[in-house]
GROMACS .gro file of N, CA and C in nm:
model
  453
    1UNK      N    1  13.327  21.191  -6.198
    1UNK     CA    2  13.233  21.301  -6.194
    1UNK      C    3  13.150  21.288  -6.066
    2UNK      N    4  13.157  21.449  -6.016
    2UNK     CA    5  13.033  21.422  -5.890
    2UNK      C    6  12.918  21.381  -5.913
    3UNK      N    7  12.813  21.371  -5.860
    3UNK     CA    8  12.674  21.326  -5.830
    3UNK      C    9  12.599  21.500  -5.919
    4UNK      N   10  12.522  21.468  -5.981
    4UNK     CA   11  12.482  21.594  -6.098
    4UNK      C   12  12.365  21.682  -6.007
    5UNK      N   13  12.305  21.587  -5.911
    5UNK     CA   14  12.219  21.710  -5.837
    5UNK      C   15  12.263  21.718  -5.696
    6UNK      N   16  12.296  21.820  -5.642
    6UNK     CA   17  12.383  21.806  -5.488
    6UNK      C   18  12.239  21.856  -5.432
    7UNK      N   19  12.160  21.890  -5.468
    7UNK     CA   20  12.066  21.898  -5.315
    7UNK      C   21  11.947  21.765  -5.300
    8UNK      N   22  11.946  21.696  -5.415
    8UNK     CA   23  11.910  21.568  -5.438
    8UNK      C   24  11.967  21.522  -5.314
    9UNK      N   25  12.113  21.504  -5.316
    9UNK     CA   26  12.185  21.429  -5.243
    9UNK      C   27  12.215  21.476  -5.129
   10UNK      N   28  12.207  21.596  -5.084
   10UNK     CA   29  12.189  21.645  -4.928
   10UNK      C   30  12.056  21.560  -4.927
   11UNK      N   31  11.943  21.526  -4.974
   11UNK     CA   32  11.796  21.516  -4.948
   11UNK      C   33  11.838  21.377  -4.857
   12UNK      N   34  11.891  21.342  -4.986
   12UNK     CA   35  11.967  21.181  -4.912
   12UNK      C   36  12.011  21.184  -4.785
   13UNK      N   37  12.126  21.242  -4.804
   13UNK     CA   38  12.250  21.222  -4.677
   13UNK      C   39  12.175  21.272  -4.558
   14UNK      N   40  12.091  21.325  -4.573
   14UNK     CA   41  11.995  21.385  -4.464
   14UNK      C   42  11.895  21.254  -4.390
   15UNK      N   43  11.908  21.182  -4.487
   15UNK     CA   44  11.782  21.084  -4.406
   15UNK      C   45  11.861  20.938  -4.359
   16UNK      N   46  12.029  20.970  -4.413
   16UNK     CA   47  12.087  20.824  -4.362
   16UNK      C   48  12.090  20.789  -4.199
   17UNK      N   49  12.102  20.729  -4.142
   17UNK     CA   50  12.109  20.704  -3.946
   17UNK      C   51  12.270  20.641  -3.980
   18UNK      N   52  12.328  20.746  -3.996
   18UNK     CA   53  12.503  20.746  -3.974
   18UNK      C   54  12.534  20.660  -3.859
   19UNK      N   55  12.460  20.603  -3.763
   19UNK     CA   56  12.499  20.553  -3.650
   19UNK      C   57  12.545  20.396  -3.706
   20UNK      N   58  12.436  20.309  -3.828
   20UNK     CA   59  12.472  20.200  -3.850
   20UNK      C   60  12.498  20.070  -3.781
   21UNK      N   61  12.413  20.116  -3.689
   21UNK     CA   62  12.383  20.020  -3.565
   21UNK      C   63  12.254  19.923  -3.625
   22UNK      N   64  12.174  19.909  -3.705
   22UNK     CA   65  12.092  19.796  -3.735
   22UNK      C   66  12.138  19.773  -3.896
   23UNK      N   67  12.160  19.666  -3.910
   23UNK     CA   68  12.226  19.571  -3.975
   23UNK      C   69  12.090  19.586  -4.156
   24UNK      N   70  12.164  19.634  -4.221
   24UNK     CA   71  12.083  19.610  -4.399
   24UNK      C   72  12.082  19.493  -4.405
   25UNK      N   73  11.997  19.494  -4.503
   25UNK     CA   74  11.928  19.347  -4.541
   25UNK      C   75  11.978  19.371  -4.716
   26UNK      N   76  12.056  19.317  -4.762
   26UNK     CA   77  12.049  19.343  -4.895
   26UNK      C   78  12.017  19.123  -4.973
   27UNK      N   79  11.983  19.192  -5.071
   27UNK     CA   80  11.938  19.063  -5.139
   27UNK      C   81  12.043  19.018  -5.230
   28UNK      N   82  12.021  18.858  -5.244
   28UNK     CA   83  12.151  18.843  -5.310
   28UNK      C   84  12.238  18.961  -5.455
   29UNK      N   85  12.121  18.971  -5.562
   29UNK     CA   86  12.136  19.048  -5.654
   29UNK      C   87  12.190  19.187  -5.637
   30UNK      N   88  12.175  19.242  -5.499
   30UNK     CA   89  12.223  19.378  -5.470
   30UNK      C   90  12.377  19.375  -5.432
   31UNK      N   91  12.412  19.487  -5.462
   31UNK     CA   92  12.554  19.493  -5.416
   31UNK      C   93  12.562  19.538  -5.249
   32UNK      N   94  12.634  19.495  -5.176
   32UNK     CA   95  12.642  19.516  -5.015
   32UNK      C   96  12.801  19.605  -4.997
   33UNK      N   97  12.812  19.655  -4.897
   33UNK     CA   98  12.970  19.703  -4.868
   33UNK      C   99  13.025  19.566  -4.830
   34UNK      N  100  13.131  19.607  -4.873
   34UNK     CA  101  13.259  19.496  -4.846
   34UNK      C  102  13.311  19.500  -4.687
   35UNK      N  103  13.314  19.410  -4.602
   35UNK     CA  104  13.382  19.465  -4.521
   35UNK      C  105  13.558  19.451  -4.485
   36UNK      N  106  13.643  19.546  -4.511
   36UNK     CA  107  13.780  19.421  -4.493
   36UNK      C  108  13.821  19.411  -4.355
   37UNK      N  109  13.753  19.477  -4.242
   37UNK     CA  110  13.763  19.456  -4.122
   37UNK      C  111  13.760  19.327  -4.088
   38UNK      N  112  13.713  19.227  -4.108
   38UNK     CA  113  13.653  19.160  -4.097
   38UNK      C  114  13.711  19.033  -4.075
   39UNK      N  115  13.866  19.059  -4.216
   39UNK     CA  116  13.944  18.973  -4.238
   39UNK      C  117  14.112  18.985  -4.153
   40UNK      N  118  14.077  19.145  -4.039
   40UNK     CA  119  14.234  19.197  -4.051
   40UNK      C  120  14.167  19.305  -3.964
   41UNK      N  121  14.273  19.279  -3.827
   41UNK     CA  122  14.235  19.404  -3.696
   41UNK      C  123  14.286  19.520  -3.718
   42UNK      N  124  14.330  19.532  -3.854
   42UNK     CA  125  14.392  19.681  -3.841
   42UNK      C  126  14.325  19.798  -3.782
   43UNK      N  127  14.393  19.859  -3.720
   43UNK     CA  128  14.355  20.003  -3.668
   43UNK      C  129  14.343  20.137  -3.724
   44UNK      N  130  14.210  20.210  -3.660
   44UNK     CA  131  14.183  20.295  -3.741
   44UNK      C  132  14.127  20.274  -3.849
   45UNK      N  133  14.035  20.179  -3.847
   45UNK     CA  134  13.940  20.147  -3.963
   45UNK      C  135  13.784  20.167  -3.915
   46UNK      N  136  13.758  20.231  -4.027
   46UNK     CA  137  13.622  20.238  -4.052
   46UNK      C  138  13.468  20.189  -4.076
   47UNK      N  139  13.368  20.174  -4.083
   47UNK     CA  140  13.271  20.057  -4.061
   47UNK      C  141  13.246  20.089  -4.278
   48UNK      N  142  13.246  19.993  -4.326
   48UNK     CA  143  13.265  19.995  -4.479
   48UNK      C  144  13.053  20.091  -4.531
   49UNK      N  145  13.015  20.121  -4.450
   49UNK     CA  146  12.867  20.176  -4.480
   49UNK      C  147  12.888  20.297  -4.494
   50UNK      N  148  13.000  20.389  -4.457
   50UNK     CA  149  13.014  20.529  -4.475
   50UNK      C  150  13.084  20.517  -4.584
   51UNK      N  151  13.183  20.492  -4.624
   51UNK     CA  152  13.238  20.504  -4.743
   51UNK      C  153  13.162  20.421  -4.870
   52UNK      N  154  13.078  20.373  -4.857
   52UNK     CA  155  12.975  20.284  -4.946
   52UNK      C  156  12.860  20.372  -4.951
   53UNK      N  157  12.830  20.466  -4.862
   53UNK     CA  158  12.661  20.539  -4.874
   53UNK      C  159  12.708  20.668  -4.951
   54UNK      N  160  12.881  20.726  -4.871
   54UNK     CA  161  12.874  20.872  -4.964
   54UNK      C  162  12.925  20.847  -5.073
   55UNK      N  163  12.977  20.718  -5.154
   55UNK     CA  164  13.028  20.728  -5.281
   55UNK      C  165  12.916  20.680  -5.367
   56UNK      N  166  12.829  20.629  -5.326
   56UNK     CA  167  12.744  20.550  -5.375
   56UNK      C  168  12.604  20.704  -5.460
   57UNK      N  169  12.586  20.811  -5.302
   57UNK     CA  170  12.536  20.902  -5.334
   57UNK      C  171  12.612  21.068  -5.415
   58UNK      N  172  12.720  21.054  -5.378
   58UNK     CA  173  12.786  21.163  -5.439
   58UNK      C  174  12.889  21.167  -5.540
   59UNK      N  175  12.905  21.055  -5.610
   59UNK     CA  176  12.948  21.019  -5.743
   59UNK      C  177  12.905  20.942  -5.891
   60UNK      N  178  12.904  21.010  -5.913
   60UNK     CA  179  12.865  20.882  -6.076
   60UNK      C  180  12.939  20.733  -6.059
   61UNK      N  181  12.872  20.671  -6.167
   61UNK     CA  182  12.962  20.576  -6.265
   61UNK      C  183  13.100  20.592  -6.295
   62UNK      N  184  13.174  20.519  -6.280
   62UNK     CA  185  13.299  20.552  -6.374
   62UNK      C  186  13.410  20.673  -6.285
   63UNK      N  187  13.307  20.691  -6.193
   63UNK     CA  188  13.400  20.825  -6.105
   63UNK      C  189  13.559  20.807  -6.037
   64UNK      N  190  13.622  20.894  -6.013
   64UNK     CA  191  13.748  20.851  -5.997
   64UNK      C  192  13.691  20.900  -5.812
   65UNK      N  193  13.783  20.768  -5.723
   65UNK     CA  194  13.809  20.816  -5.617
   65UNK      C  195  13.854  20.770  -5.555
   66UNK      N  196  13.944  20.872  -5.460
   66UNK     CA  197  14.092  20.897  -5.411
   66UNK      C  198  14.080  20.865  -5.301
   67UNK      N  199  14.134  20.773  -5.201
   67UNK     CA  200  14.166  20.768  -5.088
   67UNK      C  201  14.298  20.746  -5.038
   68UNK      N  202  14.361  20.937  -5.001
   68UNK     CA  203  14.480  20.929  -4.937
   68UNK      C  204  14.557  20.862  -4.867
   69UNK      N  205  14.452  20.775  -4.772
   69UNK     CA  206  14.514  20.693  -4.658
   69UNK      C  207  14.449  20.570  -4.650
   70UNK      N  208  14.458  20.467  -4.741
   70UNK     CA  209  14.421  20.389  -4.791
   70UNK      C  210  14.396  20.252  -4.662
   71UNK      N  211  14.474  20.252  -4.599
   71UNK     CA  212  14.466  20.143  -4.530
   71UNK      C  213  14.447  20.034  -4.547
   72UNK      N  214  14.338  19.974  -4.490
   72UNK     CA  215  14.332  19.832  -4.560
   72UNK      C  216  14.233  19.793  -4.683
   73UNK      N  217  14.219  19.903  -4.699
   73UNK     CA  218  14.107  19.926  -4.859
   73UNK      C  219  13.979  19.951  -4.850
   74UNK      N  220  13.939  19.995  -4.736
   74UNK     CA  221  13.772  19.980  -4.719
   74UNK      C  222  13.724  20.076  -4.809
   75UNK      N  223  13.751  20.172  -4.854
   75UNK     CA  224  13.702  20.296  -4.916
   75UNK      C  225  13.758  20.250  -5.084
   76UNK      N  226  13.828  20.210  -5.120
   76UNK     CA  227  13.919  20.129  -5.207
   76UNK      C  228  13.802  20.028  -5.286
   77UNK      N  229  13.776  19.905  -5.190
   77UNK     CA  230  13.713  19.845  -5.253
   77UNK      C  231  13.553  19.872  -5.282
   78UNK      N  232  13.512  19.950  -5.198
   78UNK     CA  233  13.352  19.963  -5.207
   78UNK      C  234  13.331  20.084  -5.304
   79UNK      N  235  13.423  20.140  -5.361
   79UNK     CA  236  13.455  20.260  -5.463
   79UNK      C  237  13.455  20.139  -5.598
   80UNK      N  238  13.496  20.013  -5.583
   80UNK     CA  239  13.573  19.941  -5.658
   80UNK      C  240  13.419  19.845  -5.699
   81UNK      N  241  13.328  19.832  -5.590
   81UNK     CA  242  13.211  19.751  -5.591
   81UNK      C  243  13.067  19.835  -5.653
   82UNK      N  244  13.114  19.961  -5.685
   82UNK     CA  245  13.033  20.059  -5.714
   82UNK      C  246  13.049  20.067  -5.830
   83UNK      N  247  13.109  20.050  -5.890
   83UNK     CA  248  13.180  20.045  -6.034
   83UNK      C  249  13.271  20.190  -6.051
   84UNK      N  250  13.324  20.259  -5.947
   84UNK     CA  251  13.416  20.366  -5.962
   84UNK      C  252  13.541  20.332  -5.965
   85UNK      N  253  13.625  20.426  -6.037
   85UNK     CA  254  13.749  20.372  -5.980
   85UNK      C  255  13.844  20.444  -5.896
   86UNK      N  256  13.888  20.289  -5.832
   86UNK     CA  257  13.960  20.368  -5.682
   86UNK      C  258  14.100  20.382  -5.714
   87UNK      N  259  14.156  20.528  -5.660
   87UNK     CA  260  14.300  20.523  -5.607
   87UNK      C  261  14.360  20.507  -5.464
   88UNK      N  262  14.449  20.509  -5.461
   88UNK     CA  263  14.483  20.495  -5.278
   88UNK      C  264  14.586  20.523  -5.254
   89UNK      N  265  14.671  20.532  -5.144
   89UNK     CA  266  14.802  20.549  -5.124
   89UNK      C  267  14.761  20.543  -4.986
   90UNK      N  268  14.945  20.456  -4.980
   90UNK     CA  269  14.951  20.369  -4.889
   90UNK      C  270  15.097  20.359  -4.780
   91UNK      N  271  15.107  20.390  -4.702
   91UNK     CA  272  15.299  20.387  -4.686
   91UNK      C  273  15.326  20.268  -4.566
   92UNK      N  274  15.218  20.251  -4.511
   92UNK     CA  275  15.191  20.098  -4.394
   92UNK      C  276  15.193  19.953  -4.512
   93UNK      N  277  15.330  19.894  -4.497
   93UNK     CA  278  15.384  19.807  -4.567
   93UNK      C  279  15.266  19.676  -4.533
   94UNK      N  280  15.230  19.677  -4.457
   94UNK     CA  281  15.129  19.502  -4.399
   94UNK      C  282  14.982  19.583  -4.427
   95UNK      N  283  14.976  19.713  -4.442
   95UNK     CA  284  14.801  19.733  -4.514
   95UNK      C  285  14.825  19.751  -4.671
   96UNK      N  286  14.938  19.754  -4.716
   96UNK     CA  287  14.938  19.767  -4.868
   96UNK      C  288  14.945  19.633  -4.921
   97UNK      N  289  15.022  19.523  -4.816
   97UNK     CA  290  14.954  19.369  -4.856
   97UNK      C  291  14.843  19.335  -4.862
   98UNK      N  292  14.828  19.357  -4.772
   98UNK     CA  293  14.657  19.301  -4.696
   98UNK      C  294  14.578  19.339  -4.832
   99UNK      N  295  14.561  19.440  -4.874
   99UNK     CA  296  14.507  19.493  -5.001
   99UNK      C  297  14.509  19.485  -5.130
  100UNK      N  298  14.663  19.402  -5.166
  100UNK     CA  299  14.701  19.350  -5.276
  100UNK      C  300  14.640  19.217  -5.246
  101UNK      N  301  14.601  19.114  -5.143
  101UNK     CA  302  14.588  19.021  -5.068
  101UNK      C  303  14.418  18.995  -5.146
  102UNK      N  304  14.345  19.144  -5.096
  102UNK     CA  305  14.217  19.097  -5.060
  102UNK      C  306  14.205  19.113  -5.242
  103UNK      N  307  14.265  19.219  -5.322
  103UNK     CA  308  14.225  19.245  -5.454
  103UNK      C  309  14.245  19.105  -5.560
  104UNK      N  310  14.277  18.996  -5.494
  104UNK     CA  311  14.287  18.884  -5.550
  104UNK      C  312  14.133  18.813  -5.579
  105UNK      N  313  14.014  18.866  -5.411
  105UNK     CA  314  13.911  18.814  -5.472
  105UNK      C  315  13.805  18.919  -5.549
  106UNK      N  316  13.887  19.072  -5.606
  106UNK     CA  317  13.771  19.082  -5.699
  106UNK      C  318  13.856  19.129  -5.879
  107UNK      N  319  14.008  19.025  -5.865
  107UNK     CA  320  14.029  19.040  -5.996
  107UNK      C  321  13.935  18.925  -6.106
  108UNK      N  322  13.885  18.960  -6.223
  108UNK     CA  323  13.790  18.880  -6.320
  108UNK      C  324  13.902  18.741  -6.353
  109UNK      N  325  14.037  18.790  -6.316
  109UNK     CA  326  14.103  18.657  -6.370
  109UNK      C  327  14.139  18.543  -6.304
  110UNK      N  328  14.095  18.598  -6.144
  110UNK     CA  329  14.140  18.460  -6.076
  110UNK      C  330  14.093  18.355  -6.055
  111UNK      N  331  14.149  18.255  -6.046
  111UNK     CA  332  14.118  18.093  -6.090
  111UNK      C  333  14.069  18.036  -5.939
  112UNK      N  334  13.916  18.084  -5.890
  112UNK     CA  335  13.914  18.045  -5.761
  112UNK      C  336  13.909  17.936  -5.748
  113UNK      N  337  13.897  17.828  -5.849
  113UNK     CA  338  13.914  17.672  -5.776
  113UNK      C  339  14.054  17.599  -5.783
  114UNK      N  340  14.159  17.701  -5.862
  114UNK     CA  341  14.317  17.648  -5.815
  114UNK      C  342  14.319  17.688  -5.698
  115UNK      N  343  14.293  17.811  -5.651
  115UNK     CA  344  14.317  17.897  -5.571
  115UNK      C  345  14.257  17.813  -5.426
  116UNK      N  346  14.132  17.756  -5.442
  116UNK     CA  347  14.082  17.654  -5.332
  116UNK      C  348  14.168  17.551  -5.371
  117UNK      N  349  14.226  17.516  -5.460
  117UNK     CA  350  14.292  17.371  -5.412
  117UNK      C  351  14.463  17.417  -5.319
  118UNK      N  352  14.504  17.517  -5.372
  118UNK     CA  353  14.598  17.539  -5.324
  118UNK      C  354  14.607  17.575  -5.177
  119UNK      N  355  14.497  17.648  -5.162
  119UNK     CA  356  14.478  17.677  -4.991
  119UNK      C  357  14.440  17.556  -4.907
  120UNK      N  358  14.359  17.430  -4.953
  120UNK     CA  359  14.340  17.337  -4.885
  120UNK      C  360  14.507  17.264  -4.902
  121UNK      N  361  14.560  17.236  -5.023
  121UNK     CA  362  14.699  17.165  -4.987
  121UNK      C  363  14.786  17.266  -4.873
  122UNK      N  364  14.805  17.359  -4.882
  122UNK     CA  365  14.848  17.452  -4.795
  122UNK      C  366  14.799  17.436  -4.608
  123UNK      N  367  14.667  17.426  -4.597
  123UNK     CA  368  14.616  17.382  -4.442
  123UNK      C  369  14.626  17.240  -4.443
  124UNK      N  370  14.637  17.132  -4.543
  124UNK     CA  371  14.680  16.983  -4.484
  124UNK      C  372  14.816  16.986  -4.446
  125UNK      N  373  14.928  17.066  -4.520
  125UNK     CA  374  15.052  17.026  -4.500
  125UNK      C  375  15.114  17.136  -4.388
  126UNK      N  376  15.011  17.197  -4.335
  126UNK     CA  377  15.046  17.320  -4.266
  126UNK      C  378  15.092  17.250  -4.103
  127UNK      N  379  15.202  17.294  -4.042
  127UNK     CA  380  15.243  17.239  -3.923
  127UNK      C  381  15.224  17.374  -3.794
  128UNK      N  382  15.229  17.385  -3.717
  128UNK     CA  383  15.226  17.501  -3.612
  128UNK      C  384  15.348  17.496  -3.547
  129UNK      N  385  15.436  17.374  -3.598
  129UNK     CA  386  15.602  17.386  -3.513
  129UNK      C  387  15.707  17.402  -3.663
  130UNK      N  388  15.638  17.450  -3.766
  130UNK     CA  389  15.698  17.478  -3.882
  130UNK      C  390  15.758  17.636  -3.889
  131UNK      N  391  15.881  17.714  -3.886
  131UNK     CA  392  15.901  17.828  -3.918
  131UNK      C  393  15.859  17.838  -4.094
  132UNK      N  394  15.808  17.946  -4.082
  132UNK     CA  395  15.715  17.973  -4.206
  132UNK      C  396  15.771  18.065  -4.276
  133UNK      N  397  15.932  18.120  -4.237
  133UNK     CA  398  15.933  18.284  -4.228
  133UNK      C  399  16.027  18.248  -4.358
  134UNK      N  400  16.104  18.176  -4.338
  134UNK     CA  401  16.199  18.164  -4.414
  134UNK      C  402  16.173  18.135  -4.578
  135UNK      N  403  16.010  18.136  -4.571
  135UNK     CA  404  15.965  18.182  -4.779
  135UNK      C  405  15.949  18.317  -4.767
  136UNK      N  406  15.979  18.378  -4.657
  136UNK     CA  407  15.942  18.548  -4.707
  136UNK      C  408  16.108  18.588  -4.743
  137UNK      N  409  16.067  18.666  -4.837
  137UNK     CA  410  16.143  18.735  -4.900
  137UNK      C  411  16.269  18.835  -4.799
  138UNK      N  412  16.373  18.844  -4.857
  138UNK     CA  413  16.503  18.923  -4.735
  138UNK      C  414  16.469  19.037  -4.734
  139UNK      N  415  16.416  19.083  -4.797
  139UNK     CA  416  16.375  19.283  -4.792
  139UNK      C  417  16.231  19.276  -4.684
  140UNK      N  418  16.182  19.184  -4.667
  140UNK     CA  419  16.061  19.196  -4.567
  140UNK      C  420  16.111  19.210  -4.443
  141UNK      N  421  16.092  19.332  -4.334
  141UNK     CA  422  16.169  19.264  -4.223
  141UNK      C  423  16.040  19.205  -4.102
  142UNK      N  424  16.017  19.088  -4.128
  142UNK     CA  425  15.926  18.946  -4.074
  142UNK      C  426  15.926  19.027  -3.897
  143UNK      N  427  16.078  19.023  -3.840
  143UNK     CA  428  16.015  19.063  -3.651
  143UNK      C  429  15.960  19.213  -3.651
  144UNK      N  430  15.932  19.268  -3.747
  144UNK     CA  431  15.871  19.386  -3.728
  144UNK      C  432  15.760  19.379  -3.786
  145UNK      N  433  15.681  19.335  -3.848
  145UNK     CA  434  15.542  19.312  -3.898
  145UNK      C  435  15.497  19.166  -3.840
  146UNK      N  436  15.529  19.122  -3.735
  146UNK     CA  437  15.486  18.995  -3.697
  146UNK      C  438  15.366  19.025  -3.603
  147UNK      N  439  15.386  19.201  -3.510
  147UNK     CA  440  15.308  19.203  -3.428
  147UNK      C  441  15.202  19.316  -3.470
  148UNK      N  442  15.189  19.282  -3.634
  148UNK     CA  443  15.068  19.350  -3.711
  148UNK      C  444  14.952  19.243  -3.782
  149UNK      N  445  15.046  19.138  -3.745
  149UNK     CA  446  14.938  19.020  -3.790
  149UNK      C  447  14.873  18.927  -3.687
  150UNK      N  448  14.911  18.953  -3.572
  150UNK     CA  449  14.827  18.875  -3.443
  150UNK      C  450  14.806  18.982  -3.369
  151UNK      N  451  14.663  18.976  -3.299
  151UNK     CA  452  14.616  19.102  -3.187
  151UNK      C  453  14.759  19.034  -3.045
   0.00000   0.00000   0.00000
């Protein structure tokens, strides 16, 4: 459901500084935008404060919302941190990971201290003259998404 008073919320959207050039201060207890930029240079991404200020002001609780071009989830998850729920669609095979990737840290079931032990055994036994490729799966094709994961 939309936001129940729309000129309420023009009142709003009227006084935001869309520019987002000085940095919020939120307190621990508050919810902040997510950023997934942050984790992943994908292109054509967005700063996570626009899609966090208009869903935040122009939807309810519980609201459904759609982001066609999902990318690497920025609109996705801060829909998701709002308590709405997000859809997405996606056809960029390394942003529909990245996103299944990041939704690991806000499922209620994951076990973040296997999950830290496994990533630390993972960086002790990790080599840089190790081919790595050969646990990915044969339907992945690895030399074509290789130059989506390093700038």
């Amino acid at each position: 459901m939309l936001v129940s008073d729309i000129h309420k919320a023009k009142a709003i959207l009227k006084k935001v500084n869309w520019n987002f050039y000085q940095k919020a201060t939120f307190f621990p207890y508050e919810i902040a935008p997510f950023n997934c930029r942050k984790y992943h240079w994908f292109p054509a991404t967005f700063v996570p404060e626009i899609p966090f200020t208009l869903i935040e002001v122009l939807t309810l609780s519980d609201a459904v919302v759609y982001d066609p071009f999902g990318g690497i989830g920025t609109t996705y998850f801060q829909a998701l941190l709002l308590n709405r729920r997000p859809l997405a669609t996606e056809i960029c095979k390394v942003a529909i990971e990245y996103m299944r990737s990041l939704f690991i840290l806000f499922n209620p079931e994951t076990n973040f201290d296997r999950l830290k032990e496994n990533v630390e055994k993972l960086l002790k036994d990790f080599s840089p003259h190790k081919d790595y490729t050969s646990n990915v799966p044969k339907d992945v094709l690895i030399d074509r998404l290789k130059p989506w994961h390093s700038p």
